[in-house]
Short mmCIF file of C-alpha atoms in Angstrom, two decimals:
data_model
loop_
_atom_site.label_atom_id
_atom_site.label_comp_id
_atom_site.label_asym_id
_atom_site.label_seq_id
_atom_site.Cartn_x
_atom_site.Cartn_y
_atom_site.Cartn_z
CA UNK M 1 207.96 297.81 -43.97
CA UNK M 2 205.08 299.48 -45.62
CA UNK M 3 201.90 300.86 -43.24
CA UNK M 4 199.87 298.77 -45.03
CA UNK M 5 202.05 295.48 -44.08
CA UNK M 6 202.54 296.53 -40.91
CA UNK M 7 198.39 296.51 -40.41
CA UNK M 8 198.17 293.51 -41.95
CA UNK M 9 200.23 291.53 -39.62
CA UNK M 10 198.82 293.40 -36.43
CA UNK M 11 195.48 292.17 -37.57
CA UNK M 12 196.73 288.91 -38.39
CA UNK M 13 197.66 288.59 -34.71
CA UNK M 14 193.73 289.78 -33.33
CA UNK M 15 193.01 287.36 -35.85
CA UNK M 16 195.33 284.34 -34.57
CA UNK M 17 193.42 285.11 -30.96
CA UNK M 18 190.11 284.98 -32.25
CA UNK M 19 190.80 281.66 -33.48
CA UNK M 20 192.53 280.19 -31.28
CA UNK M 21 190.56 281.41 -28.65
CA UNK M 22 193.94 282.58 -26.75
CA UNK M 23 193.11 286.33 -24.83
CA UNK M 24 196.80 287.70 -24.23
CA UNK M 25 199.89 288.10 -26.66
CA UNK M 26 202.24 286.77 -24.52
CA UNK M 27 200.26 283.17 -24.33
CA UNK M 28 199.88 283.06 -28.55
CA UNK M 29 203.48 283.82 -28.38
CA UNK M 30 204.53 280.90 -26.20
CA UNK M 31 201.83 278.59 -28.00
CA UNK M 32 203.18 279.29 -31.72
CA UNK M 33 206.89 279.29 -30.23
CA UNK M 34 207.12 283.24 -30.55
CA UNK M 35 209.62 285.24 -28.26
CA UNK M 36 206.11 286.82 -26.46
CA UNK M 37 208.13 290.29 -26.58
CA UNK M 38 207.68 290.24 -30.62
CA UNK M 39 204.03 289.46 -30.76
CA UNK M 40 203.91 292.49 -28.46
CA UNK M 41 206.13 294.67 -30.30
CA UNK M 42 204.46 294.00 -33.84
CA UNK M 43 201.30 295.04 -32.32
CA UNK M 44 202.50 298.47 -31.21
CA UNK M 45 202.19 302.00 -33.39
CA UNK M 46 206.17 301.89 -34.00
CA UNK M 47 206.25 301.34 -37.55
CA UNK M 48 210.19 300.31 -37.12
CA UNK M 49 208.69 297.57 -35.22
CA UNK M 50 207.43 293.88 -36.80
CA UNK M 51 208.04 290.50 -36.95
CA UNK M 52 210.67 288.64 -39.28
CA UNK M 53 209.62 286.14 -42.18
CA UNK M 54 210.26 283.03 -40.07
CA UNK M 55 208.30 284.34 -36.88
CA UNK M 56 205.08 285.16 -39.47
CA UNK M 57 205.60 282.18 -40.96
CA UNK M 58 205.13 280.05 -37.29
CA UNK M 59 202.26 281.95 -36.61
CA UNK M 60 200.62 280.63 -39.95
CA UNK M 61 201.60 277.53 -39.00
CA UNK M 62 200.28 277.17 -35.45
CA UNK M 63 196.87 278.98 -36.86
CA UNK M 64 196.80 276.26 -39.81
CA UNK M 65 197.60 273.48 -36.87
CA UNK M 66 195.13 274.64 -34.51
CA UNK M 67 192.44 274.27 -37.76
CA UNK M 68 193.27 271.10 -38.08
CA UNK M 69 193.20 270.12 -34.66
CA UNK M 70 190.04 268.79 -32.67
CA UNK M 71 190.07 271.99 -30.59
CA UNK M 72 188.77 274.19 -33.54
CA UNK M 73 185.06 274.97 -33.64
CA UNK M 74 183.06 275.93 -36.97
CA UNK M 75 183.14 279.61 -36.17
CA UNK M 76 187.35 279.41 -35.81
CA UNK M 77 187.15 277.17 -38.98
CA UNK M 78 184.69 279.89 -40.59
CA UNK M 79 186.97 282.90 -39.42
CA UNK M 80 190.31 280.97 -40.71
CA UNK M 81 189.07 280.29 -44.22
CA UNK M 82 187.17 284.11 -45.22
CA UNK M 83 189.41 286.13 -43.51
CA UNK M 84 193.01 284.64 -42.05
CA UNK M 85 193.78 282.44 -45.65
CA UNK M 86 192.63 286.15 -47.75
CA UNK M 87 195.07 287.63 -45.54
CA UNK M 88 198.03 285.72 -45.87
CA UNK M 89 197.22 285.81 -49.48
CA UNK M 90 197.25 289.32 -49.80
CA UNK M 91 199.92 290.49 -47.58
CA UNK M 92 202.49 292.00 -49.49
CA UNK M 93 206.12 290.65 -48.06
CA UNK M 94 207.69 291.92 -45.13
CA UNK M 95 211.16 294.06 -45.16
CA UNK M 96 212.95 291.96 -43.03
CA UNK M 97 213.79 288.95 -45.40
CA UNK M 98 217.06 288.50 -47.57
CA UNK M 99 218.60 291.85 -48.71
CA UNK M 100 220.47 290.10 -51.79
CA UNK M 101 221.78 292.89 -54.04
CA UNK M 102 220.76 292.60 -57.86
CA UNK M 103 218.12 293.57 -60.32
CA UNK M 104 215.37 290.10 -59.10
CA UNK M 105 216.27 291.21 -55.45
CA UNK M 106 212.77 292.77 -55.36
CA UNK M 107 210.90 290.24 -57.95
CA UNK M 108 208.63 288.56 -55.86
CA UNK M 109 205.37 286.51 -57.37
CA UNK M 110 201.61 287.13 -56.73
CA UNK M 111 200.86 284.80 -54.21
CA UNK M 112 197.51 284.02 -55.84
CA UNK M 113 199.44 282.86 -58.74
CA UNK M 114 201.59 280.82 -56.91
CA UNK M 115 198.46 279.40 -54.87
CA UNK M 116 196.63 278.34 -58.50
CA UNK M 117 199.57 276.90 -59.73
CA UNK M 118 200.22 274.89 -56.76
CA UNK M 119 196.40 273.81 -56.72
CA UNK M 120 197.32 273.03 -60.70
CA UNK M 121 200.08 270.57 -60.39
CA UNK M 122 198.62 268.59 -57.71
CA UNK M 123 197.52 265.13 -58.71
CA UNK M 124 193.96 263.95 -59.14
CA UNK M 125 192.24 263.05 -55.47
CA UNK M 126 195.64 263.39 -53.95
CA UNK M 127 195.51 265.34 -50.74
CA UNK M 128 198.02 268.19 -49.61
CA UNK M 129 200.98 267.31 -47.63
CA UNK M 130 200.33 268.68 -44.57
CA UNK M 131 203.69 270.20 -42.19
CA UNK M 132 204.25 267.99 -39.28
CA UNK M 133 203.74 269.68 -35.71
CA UNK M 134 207.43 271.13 -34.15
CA UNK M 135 208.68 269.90 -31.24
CA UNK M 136 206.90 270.30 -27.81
CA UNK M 137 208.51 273.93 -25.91
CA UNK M 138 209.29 272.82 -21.94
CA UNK M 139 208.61 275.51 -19.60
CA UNK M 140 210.54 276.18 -16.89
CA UNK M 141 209.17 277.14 -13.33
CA UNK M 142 210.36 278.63 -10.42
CA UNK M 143 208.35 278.41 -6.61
CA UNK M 144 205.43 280.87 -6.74
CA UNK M 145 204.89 282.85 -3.45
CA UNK M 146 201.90 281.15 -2.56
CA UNK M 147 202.29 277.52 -1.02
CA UNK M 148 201.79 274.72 -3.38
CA UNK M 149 201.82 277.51 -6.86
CA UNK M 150 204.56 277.60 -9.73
CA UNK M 151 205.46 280.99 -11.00
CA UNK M 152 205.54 280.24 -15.07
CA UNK M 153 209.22 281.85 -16.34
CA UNK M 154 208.06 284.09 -18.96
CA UNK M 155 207.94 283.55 -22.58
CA UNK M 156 211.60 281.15 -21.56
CA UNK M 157 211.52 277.68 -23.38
CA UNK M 158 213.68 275.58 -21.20
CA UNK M 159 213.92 273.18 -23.70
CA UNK M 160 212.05 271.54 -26.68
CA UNK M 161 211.40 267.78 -26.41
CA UNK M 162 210.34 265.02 -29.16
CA UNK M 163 206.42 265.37 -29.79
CA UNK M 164 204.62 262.46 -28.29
CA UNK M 165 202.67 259.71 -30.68
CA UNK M 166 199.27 261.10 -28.50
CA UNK M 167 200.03 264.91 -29.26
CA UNK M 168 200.63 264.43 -33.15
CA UNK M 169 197.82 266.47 -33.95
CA UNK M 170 197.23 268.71 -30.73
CA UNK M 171 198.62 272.31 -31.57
CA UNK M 172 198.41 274.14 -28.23
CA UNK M 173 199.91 271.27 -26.37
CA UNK M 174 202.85 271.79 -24.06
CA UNK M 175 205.22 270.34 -21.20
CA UNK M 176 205.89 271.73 -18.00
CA UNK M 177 208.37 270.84 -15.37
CA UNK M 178 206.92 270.57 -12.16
CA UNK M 179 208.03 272.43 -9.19
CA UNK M 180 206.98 271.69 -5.58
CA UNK M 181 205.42 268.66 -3.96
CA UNK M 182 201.83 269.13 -3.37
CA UNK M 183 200.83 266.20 -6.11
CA UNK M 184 203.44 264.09 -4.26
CA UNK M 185 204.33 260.88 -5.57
CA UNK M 186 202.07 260.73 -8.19
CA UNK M 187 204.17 263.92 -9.40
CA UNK M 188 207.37 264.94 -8.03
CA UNK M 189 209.80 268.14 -8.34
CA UNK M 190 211.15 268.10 -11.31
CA UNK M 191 209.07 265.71 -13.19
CA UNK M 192 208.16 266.75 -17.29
CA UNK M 193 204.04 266.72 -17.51
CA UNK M 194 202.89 267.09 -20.80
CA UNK M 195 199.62 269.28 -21.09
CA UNK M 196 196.90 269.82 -24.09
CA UNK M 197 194.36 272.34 -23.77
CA UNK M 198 191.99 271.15 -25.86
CA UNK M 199 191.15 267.94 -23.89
CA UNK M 200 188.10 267.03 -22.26
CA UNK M 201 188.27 267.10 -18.72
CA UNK M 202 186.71 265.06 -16.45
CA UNK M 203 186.47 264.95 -12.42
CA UNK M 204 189.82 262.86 -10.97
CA UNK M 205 191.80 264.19 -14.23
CA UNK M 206 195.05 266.01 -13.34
CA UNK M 207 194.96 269.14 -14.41
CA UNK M 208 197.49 272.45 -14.74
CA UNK M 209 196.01 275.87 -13.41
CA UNK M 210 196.85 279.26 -14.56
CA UNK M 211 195.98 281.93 -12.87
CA UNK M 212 196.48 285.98 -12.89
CA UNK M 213 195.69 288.98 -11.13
CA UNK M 214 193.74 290.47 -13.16
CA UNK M 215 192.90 293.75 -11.33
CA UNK M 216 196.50 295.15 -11.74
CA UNK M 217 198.87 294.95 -14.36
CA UNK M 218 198.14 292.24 -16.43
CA UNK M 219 201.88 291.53 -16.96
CA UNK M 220 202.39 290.33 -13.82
CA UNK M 221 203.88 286.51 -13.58
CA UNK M 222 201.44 283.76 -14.27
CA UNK M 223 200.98 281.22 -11.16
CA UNK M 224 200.72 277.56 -11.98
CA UNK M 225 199.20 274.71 -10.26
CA UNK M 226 199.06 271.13 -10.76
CA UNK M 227 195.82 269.78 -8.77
CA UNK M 228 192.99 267.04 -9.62
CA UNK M 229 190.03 268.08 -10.87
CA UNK M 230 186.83 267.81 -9.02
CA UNK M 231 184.57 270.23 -11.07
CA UNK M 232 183.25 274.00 -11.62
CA UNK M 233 180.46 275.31 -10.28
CA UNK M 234 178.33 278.78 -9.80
CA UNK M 235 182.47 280.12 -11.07
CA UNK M 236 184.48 279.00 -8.79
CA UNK M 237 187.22 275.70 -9.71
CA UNK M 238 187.21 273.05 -7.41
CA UNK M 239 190.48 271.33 -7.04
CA UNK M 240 192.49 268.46 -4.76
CA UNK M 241 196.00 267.94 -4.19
CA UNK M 242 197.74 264.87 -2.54
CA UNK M 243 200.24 266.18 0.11
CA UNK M 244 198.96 267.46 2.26
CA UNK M 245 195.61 265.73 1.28
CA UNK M 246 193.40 269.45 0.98
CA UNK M 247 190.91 270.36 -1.32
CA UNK M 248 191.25 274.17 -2.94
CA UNK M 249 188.77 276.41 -5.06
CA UNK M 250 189.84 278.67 -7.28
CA UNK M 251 187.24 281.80 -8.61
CA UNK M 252 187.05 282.05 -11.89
CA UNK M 253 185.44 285.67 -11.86
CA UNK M 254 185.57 288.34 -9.32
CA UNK M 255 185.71 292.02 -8.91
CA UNK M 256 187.54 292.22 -5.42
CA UNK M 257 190.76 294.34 -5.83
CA UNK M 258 193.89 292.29 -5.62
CA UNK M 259 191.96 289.25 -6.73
CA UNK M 260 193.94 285.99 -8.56
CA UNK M 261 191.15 284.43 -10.75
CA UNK M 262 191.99 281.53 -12.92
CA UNK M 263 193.02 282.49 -16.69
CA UNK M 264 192.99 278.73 -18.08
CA UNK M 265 192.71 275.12 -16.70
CA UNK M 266 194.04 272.15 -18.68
CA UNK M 267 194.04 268.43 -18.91
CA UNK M 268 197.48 266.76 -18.06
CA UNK M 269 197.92 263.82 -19.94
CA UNK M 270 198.84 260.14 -19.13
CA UNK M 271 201.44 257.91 -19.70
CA UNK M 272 199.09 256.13 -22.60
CA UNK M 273 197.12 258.87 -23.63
CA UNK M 274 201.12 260.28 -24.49
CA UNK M 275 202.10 256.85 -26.21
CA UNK M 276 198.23 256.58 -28.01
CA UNK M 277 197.83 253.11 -26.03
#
């Protein structure tokens, strides 16, 4: 891989974040179904290190799919179309795809003339098929040290499942298996809760909680917790679980060393919302 290429993809990745609003690697990783060690690695100074066809390709299309999604706002739009798209388009191709032997091994078109010609053929007031969503990634989790918390496995898919009817168009959502009993018996251990980040939230929603310690190494597991939503206020997340019946707060911003302040909060959806009911 040229130096050039390999720029071009690490800013493809600050790009992806600024769109998609996601702060880490490791999170656009799991969102765009991306082994979270290869986001990492692309972004790194070793030349020897990038990402492979397919795994550029996925982040395209989780970029494109966020876009599309209601969760985008005019400055992502904005960003996506005068700088992402002008990337993608001018990216020369990456050394990792098929190493066929022969003189047309290396004969790759402009991708601005395959873009016009594609624009070309299409049909009069016909509108671009668009690539379904892929399935939803399950993540596993394991009991967190704190009572009543999940520890997320990192970057590990437990499984994919069927996308739901209601999450047809929702890019960031995922599924989570639940661990613990605190949301007892509206959720129990081992139950599959399907989460989308870019729902509204309102008080008596269910929500999941991430949270990190953000004062030491940021690599540090990810705690999870699925409590109902009461509201924020003055930054600080207040929060109500079932069993025991106890209301917790969670700060949102802090300085104090060793503090666990929340990263993200999102909607978990119902049984009709999933079924579009």
């Amino acid at each position: 891989m040229t130096d050039q290429a390999k720029e071009m993809i690490k800013r493809k990745i600050t790009l992806a974040k600024l769109i998609t609003g996601i702060r880490s690697s490791r999170q656009l990783g799991l969102h765009a179904n991306i082994n979270p060690s290869t986001i990492t690695r692309a972004e790194s100074d070793d030349p020897q290190s990038t990402m492979s066809t397919p795994n550029v390709t996925k982040l395209d299309n989780y970029v494109k799919a966020f876009i599309e999604s209601e969760g985008a706002t005019a400055e992502a739009i904005s960003l996506y179309k005068t700088e992402y798209l002008n990337l993608s388009a001018l990216a020369p191709s990456t050394a990792v795809t098929s190493h066929r032997a022969g003189p047309s091994a290396n004969m790759k078109p402009n991708a601005r003339e395959i873009l016009a010609g594609f624009i070309a053929n299409q049909p009069k007031n016909s509108t671009p098929q668009v690539e379904a969503l892929p399935d939803i990634a399950v993540y596993g989790t394991t009991a967190g040290s704190i009572v009543g918390s999940m520890q997320l496995e990192e970057g590990r898919q437990v499984s994919y499942v069927s996308r739901p009817y209601g999450l047809r168009s929702s890019a960031r959502a995922y599924a989570l298996i639940v661990t613990g009993s605190s949301m007892s018996p509206q959720f129990k251990e081992g139950d599959l809760v399907f989460v989308d980040p870019d729902r509204k939230i309102n008080a008596g929603d269910t929500i999941i909680i991430q949270t990190q310690n953000f004062n030491k190494e940021y690599d540090k597991p990810t705690r999870a917790y699925i409590k109902t939503f009461r509201g924020v206020m003055d930054n600080v997340l207040y929060t109500e679980q079932l069993n025991p019946p106890a209301k917790l707060d969670f700060p949102m911003k802090g300085k104090q060393e060793g503090a666990e302040l929340v990263y993200s909060y999102d909607r978990v959806l119902t049984t009709r919302e999933l079924f579009d009911v």
